mmCIF file of C-alpha atoms and ligand atoms in Angstrom:
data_model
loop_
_atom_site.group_PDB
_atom_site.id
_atom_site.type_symbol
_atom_site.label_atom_id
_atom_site.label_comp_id
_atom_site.label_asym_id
_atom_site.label_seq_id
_atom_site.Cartn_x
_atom_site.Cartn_y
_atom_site.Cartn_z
ATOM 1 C CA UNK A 27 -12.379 2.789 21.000
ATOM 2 C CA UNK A 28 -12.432 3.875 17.317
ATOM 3 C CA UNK A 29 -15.030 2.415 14.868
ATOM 4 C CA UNK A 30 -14.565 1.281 11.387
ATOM 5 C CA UNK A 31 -16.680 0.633 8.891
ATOM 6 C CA UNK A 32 -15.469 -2.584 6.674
ATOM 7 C CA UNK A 33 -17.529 -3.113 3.091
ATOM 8 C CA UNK A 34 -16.484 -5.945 1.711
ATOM 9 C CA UNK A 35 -15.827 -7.425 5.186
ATOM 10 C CA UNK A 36 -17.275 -10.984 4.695
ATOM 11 C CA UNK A 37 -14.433 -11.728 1.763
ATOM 12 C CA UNK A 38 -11.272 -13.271 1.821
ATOM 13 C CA UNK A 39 -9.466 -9.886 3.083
ATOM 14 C CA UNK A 40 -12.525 -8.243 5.080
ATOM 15 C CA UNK A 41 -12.906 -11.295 7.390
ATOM 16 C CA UNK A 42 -9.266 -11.222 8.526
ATOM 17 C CA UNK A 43 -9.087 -7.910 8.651
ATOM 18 C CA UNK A 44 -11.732 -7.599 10.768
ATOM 19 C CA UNK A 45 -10.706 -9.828 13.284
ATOM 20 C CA UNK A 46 -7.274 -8.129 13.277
ATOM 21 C CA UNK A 47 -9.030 -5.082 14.384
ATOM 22 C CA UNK A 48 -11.434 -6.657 16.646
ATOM 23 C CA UNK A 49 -8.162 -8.099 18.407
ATOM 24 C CA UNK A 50 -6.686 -4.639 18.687
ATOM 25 C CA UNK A 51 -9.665 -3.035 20.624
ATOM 26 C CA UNK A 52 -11.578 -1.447 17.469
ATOM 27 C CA UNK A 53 -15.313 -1.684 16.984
ATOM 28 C CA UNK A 54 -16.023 -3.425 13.457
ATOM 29 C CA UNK A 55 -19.108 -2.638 11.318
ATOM 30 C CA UNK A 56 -19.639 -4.338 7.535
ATOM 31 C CA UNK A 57 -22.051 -2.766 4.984
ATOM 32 C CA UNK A 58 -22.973 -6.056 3.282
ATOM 33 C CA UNK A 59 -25.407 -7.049 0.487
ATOM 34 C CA UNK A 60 -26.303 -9.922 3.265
ATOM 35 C CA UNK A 61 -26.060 -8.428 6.583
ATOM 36 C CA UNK A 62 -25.663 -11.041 9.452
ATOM 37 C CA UNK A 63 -24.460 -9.373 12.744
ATOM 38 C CA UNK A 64 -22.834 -11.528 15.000
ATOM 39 C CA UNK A 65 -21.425 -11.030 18.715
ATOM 40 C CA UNK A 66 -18.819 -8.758 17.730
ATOM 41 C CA UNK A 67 -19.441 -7.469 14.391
ATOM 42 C CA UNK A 68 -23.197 -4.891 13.538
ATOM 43 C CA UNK A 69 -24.026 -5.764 10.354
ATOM 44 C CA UNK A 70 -25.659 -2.617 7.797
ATOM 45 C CA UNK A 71 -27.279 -3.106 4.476
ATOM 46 C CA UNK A 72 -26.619 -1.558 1.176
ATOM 47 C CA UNK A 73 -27.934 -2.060 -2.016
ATOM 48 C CA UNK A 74 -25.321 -0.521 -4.720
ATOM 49 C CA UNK A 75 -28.016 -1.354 -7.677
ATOM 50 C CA UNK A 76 -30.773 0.484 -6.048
ATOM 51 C CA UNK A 77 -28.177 3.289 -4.826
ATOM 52 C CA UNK A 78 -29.172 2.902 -1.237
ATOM 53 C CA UNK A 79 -27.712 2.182 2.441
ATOM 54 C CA UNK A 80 -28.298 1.798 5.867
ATOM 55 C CA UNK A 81 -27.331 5.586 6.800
ATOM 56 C CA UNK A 82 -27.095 4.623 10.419
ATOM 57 C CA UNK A 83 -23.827 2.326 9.197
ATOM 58 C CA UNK A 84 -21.908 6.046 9.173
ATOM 59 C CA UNK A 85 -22.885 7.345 12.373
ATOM 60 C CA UNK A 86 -19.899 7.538 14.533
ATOM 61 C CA UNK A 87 -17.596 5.963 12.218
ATOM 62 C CA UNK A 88 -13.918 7.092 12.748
ATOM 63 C CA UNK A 89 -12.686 5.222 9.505
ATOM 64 C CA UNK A 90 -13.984 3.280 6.261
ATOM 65 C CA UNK A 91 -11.870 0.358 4.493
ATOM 66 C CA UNK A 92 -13.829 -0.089 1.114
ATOM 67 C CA UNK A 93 -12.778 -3.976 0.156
ATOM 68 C CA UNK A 94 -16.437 -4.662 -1.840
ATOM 69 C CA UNK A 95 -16.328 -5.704 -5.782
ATOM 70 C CA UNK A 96 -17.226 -8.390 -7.463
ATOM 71 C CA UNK A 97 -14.726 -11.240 -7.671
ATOM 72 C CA UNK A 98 -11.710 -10.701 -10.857
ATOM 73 C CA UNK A 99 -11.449 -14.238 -11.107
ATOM 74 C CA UNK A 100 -14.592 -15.495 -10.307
ATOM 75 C CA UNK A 101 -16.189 -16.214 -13.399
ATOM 76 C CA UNK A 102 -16.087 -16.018 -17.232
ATOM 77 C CA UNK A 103 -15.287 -12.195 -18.484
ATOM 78 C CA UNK A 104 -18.675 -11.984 -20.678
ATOM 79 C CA UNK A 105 -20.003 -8.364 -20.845
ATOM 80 C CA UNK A 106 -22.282 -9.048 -18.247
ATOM 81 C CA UNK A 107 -19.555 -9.918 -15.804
ATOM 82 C CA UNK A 108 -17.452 -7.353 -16.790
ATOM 83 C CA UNK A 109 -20.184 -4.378 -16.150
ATOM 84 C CA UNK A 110 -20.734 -6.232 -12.622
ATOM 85 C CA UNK A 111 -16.736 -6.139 -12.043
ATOM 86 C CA UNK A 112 -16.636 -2.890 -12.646
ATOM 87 C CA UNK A 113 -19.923 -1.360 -11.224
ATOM 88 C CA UNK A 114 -20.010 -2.891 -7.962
ATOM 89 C CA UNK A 115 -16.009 -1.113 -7.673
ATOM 90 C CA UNK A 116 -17.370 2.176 -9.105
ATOM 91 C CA UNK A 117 -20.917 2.694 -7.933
ATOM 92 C CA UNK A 118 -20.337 1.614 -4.365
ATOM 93 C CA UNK A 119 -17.707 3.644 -4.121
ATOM 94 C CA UNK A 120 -20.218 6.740 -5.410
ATOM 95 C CA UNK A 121 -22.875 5.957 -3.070
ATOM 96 C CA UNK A 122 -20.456 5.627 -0.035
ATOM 97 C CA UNK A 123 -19.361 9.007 -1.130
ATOM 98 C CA UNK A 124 -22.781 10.362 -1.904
ATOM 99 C CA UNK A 125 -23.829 9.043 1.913
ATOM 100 C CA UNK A 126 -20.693 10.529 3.857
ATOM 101 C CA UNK A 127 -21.599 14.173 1.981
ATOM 102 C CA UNK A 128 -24.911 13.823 2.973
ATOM 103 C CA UNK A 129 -24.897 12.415 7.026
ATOM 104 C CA UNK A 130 -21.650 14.863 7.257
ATOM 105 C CA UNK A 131 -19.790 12.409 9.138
ATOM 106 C CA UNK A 132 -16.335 13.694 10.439
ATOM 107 C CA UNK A 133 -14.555 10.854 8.911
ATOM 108 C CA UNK A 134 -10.972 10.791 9.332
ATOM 109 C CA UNK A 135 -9.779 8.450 6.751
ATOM 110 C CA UNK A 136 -10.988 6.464 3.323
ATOM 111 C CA UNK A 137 -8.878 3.324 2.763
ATOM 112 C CA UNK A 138 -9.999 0.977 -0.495
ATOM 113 C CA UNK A 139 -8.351 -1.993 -2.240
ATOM 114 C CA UNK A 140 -7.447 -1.332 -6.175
ATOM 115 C CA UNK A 141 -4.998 -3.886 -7.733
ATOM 116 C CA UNK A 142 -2.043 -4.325 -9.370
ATOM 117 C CA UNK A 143 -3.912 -4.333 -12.415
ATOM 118 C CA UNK A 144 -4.187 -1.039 -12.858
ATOM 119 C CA UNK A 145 -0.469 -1.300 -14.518
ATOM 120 C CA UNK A 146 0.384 -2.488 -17.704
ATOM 121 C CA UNK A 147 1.831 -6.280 -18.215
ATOM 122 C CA UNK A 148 5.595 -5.749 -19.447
ATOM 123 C CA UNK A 149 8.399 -8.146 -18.360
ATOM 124 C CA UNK A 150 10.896 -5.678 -18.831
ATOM 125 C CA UNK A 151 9.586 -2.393 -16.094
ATOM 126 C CA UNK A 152 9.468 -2.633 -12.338
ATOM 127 C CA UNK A 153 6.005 -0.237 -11.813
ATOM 128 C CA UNK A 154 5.901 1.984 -9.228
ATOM 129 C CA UNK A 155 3.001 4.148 -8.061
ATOM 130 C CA UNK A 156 3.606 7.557 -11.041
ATOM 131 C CA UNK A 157 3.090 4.717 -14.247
ATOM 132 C CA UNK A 158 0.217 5.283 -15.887
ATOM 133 C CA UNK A 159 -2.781 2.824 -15.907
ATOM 134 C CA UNK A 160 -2.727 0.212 -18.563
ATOM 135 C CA UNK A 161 -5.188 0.671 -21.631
ATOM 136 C CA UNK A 162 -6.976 -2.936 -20.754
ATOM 137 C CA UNK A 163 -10.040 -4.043 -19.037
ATOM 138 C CA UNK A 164 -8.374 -4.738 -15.598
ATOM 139 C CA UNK A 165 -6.322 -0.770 -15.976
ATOM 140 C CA UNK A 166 -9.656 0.845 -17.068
ATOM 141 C CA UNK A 167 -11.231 -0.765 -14.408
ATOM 142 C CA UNK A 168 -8.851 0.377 -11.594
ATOM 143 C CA UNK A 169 -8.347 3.790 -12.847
ATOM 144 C CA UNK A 170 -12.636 4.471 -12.757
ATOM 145 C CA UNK A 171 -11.901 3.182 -9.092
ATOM 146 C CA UNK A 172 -9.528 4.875 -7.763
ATOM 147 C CA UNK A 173 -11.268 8.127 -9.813
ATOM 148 C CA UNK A 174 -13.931 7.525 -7.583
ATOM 149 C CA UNK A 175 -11.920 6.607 -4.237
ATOM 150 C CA UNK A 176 -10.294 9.964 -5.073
ATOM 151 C CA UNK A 177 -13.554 12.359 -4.429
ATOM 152 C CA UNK A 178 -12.865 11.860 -0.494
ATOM 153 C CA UNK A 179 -10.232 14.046 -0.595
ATOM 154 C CA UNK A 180 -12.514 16.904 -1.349
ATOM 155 C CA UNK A 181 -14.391 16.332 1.533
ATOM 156 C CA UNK A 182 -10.659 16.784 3.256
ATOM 157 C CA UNK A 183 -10.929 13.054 4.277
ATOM 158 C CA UNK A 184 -7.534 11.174 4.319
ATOM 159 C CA UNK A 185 -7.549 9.009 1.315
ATOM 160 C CA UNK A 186 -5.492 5.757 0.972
ATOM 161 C CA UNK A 187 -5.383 2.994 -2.518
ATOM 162 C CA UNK A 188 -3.570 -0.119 -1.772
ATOM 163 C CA UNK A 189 -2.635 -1.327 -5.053
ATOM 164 C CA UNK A 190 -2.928 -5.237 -4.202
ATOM 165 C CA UNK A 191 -0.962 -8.254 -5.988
ATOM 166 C CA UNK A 192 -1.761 -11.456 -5.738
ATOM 167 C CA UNK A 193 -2.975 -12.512 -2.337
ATOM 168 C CA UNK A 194 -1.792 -15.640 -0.620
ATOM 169 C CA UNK A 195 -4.066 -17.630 1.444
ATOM 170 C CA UNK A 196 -5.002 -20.959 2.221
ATOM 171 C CA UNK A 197 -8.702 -19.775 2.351
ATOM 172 C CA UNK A 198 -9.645 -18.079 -1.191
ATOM 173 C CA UNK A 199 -7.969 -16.407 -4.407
ATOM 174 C CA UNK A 200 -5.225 -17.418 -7.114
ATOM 175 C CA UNK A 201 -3.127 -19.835 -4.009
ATOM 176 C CA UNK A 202 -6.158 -23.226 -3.207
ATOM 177 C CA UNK A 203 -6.564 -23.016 -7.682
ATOM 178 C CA UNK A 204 -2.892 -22.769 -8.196
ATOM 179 C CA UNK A 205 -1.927 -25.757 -5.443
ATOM 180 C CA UNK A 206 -4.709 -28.044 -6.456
ATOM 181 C CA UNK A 207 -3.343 -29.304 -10.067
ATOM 182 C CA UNK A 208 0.340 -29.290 -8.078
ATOM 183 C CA UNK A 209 -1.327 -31.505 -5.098
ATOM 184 C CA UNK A 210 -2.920 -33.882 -7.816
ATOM 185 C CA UNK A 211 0.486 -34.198 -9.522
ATOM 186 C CA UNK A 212 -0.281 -32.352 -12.885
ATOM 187 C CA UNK A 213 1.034 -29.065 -11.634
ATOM 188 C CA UNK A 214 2.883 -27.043 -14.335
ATOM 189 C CA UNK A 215 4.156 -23.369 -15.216
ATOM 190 C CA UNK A 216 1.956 -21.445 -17.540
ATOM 191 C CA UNK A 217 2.603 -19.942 -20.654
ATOM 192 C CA UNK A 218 6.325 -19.660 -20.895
ATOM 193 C CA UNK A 219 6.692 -19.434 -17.348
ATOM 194 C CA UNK A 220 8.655 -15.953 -17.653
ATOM 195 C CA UNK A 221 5.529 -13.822 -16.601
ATOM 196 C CA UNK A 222 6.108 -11.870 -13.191
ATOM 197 C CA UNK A 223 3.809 -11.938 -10.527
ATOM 198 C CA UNK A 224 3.910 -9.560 -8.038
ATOM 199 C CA UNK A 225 2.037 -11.570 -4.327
ATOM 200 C CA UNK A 226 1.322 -10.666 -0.608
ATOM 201 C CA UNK A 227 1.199 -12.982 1.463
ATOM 202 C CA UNK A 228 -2.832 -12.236 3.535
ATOM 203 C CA UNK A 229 -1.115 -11.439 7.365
ATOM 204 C CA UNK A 230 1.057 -8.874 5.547
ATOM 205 C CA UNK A 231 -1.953 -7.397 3.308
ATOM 206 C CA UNK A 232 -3.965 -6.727 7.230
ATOM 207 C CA UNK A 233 -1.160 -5.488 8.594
ATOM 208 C CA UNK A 234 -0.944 -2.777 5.981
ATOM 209 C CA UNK A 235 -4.160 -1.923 5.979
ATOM 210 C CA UNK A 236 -4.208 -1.583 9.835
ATOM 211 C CA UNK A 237 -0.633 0.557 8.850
ATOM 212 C CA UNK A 238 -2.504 2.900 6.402
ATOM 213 C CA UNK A 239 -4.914 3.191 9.281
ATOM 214 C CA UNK A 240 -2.930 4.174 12.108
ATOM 215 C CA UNK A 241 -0.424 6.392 10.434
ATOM 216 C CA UNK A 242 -1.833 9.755 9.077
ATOM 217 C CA UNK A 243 1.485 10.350 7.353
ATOM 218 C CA UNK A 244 0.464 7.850 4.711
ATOM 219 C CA UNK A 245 -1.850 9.458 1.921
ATOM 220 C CA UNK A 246 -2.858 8.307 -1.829
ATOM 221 C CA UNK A 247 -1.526 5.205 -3.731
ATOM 222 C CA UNK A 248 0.808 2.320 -2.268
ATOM 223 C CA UNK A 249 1.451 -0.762 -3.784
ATOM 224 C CA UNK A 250 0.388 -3.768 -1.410
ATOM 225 C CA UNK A 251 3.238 -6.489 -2.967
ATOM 226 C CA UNK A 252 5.965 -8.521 -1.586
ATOM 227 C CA UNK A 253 9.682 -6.585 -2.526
ATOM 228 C CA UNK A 254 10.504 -9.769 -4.358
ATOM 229 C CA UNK A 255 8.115 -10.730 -6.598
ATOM 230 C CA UNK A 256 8.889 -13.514 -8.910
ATOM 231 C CA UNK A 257 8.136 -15.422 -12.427
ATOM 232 C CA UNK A 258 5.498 -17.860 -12.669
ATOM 233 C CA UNK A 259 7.835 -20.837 -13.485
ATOM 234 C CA UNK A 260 9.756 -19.913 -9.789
ATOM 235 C CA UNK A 261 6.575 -19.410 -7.876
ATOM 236 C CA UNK A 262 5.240 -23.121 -9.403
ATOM 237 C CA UNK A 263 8.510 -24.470 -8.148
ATOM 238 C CA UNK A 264 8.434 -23.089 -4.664
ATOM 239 C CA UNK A 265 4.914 -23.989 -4.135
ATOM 240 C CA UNK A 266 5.439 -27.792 -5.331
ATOM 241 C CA UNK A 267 8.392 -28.238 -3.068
ATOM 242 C CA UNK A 268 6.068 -26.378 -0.161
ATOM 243 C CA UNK A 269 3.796 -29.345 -0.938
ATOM 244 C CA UNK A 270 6.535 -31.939 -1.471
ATOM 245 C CA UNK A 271 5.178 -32.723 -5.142
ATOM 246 C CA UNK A 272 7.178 -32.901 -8.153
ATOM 247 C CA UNK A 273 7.163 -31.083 -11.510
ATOM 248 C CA UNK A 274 7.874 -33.261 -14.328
ATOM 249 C CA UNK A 275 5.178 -31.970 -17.006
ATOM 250 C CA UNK A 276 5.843 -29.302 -19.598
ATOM 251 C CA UNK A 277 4.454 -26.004 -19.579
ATOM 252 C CA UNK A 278 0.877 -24.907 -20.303
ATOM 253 C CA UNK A 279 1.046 -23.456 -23.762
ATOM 254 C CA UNK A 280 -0.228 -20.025 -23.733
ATOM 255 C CA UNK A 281 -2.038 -20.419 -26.471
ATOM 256 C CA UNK A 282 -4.227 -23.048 -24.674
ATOM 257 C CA UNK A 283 -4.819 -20.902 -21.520
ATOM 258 C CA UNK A 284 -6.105 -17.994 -24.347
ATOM 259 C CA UNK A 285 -8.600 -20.564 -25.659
ATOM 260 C CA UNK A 286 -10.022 -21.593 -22.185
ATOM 261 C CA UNK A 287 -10.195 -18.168 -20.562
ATOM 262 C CA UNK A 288 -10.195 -15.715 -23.313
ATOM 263 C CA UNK A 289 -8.930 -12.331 -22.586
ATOM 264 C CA UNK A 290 -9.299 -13.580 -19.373
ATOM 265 C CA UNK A 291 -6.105 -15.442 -19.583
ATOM 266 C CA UNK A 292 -4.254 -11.904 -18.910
ATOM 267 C CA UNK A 293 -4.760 -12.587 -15.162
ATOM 268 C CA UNK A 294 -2.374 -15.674 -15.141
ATOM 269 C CA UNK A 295 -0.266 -15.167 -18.681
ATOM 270 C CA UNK A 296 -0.112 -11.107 -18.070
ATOM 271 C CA UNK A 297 3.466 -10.054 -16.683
ATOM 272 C CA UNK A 298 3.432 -7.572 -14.250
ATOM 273 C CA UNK A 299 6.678 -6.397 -11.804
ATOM 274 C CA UNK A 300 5.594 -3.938 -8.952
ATOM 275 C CA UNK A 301 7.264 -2.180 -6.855
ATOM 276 C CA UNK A 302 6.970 -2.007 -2.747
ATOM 277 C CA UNK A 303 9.269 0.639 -2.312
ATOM 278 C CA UNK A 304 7.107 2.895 -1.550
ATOM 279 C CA UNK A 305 5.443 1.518 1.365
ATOM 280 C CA UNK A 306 9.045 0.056 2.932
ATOM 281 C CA UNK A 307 9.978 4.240 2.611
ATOM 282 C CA UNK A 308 7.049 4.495 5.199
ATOM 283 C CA UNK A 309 8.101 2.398 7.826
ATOM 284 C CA UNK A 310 6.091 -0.578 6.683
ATOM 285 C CA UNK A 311 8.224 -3.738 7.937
ATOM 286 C CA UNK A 312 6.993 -7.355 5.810
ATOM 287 C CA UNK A 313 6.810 -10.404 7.878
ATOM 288 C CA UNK A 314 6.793 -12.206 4.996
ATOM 289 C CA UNK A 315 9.048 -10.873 2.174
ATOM 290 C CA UNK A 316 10.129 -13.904 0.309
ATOM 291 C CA UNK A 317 7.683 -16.536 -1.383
ATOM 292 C CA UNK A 318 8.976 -19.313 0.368
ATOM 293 C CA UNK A 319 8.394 -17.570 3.768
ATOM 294 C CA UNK A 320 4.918 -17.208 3.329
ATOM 295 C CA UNK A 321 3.811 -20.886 1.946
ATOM 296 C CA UNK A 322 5.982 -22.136 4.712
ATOM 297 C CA UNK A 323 3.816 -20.106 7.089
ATOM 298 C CA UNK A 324 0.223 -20.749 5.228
ATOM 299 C CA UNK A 325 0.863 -25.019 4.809
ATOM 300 C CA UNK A 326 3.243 -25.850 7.594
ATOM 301 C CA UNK A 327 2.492 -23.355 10.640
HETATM 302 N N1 LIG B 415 -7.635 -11.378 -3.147
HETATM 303 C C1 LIG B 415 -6.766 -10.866 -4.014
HETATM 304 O O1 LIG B 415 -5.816 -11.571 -4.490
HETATM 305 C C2 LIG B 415 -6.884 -9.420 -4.439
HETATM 306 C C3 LIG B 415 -5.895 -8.897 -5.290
HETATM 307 C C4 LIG B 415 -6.004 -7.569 -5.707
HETATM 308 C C5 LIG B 415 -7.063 -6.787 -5.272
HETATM 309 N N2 LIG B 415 -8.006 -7.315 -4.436
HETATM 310 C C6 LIG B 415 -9.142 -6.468 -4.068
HETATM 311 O O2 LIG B 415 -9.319 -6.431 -2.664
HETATM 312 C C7 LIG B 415 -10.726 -6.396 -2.358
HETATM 313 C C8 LIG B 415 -11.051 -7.504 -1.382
HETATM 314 O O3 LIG B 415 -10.602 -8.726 -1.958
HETATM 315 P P1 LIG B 415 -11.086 -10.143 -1.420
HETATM 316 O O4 LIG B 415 -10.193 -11.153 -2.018
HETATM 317 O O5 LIG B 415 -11.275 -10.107 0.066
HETATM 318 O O6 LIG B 415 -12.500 -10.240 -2.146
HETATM 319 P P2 LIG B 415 -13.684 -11.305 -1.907
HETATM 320 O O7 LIG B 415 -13.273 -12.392 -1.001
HETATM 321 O O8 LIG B 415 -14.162 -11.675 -3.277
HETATM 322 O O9 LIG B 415 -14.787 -10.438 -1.125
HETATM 323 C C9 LIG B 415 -15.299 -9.265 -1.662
HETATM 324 C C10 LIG B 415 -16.560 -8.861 -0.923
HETATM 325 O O10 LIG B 415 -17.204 -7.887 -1.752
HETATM 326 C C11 LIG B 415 -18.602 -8.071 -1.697
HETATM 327 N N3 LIG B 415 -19.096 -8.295 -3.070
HETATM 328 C C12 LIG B 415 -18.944 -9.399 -3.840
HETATM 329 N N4 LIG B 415 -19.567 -9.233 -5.019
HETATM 330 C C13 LIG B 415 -20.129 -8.012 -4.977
HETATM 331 C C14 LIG B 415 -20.936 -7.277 -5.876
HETATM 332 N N5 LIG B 415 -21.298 -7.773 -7.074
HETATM 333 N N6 LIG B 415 -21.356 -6.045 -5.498
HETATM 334 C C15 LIG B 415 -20.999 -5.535 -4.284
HETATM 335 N N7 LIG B 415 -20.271 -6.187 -3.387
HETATM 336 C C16 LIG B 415 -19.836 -7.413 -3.730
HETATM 337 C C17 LIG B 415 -18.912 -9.286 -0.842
HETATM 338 O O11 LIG B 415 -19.384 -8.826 0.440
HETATM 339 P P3 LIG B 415 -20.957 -8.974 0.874
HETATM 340 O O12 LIG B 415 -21.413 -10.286 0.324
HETATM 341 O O13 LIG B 415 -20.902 -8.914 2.371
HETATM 342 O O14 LIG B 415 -21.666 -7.818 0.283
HETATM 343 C C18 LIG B 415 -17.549 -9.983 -0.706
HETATM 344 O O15 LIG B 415 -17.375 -10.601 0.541
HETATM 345 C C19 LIG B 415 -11.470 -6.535 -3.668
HETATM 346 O O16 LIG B 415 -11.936 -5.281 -4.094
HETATM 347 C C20 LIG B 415 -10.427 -7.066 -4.621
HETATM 348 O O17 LIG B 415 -10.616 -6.641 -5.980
HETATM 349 C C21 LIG B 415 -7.936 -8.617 -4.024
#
């Protein structure tokens, strides 16, 4: 029975993830700013500010999957929030690399989230995994990130990035905040509706991540998308038909979404099309390709 160590495993993605595994036979650890063990999951602490963890959380531990960072969308970008994004990504990624060179662990593989973000927003390119990061908060971010993911391959660890779109669940992220105006009848595109968005639906997200884990042929970055991504205006459509509601209201000017979220508003007005072709070259079979496929699944199944 192999053990992994999940941080980040109490989020949207860790928690599924983690029974996933649990279901497949593997023993599941979290390092968590909280730690609550339960029946089938130790709980070890870390504090990221104070540069310290439980080192016991590494003994033994086949694999990590590094979800942890502070929330994109959670709140207002101020400065403060924006050194939190960013350091909890980028200094818990040091210390769980400062930790694994000290215990020595043989650890066979490093797997961490990094986002579609990392890429620039331009209707017109379909990004794969050579583009370079964008020159924006969200691509400066990602590439100090993945710098950092990228030390475990000195210690000759097997190093995965999934590069993550938008992920759809019923449970958390951009899917309860985009449904809600829809279910209340005020649903509308935003901006000019043209914007790309490049999604995953949440089973297919574990599944890769439980793919990256199991195959030792896989190695550096993959984009964790859909193949068919889609505009904004499309993906409003499919999800108010998904929830039998109507659209009848113009678009949200884009101007309006700058003045309530600031350069925020990149996350919903920014266009970016990504590619999954790399993955699919793998082996990686989608459950859920098409947008449709997946709301059907998350509201109806
Ligand atoms: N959901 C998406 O649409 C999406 C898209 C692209 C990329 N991703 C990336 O995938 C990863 C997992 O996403 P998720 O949606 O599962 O995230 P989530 O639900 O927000 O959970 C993230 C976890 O990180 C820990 N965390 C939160 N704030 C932190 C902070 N300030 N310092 C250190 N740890 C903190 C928390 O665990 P504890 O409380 O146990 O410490 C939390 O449960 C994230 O890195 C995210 O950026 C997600």
């Amino acid at each position: 029975m192999k053990t992994i160590l999940i941080t980040g495993g109490t989020g949207l993605i860790g928690s599924k993830l983690s029974l996933a595994l649990i279901a497949k036979g593997y023993q599941v650890r979290h390092l968590s700013r909280q730690p609550i063990s339960t029946a089938f999951i130790k709980s070890y602490y870390w504090d990221i500010e104070q540069n310290s963890m439980d080192e016991n959380a590494l003994i033994g531990v086949d694999a990590i999957i590094h979800l942890a960072g502070a929330g994109i969308a959670d709140k207002k970008w101020t400065d403060k929030r924006k050194s939190e994004i960013v350091n909890s990504r980028v200094n818990s990624t040091q210390l769980l690399f400062e930790y694994v060179q000290k215990t020595e662990q043989p650890i066979a593989s490093f797997i961490a989230a990094s986002a579609t973000g990392i890429y620039p927003t331009n209707p017109h390119k379909l990004y794969n995994e050579n583009a370079k990061a964008a020159k924006d908060f969200l691509g400066d971010c990602c590439e100090k990130w993945e710098n950092k993911i990228d030390q475990f391959n000195t210690l000759g660890i097997r190093t995965i990035k999934l590069r993550t779109g938008i992920v759809l669940s019923k449970d958390g992220g951009a899917l309860p905040k985009m449904a809600k105006p829809i279910l209340a009848g005020i649903g509308a595109p935003i901006g000019d509706g043209k914007q790309w968005m490049s999604w995953i639906d949440e089973d297919d997200l574990v599944n890769m991540y439980i793919y990256a884990l199991e195959n030792n042929s896989l190695n550096g970055a993959y984009n964790a998308v859909s193949p068919h991504p889609c505009s904004n205006q499309n993906f409003t459509e499919v999800l108010a038909k998904i929830l039998n509601r109507f659209i009848f209201l113009p678009k949200i000017p884009s101007f309006f979404i700058r003045l309530l979220l600031g350069e925020m508003a990149i996350i919903v007005l920014g266009s970016t099309k990504v590619s999954a072709e790399k993955i699919i070259a793998t082996g990686f079979k989608f459950n859920f390709e098409k947008l449709n496929e997946s709301l059907n699944k998350i509201y109806h199944e």
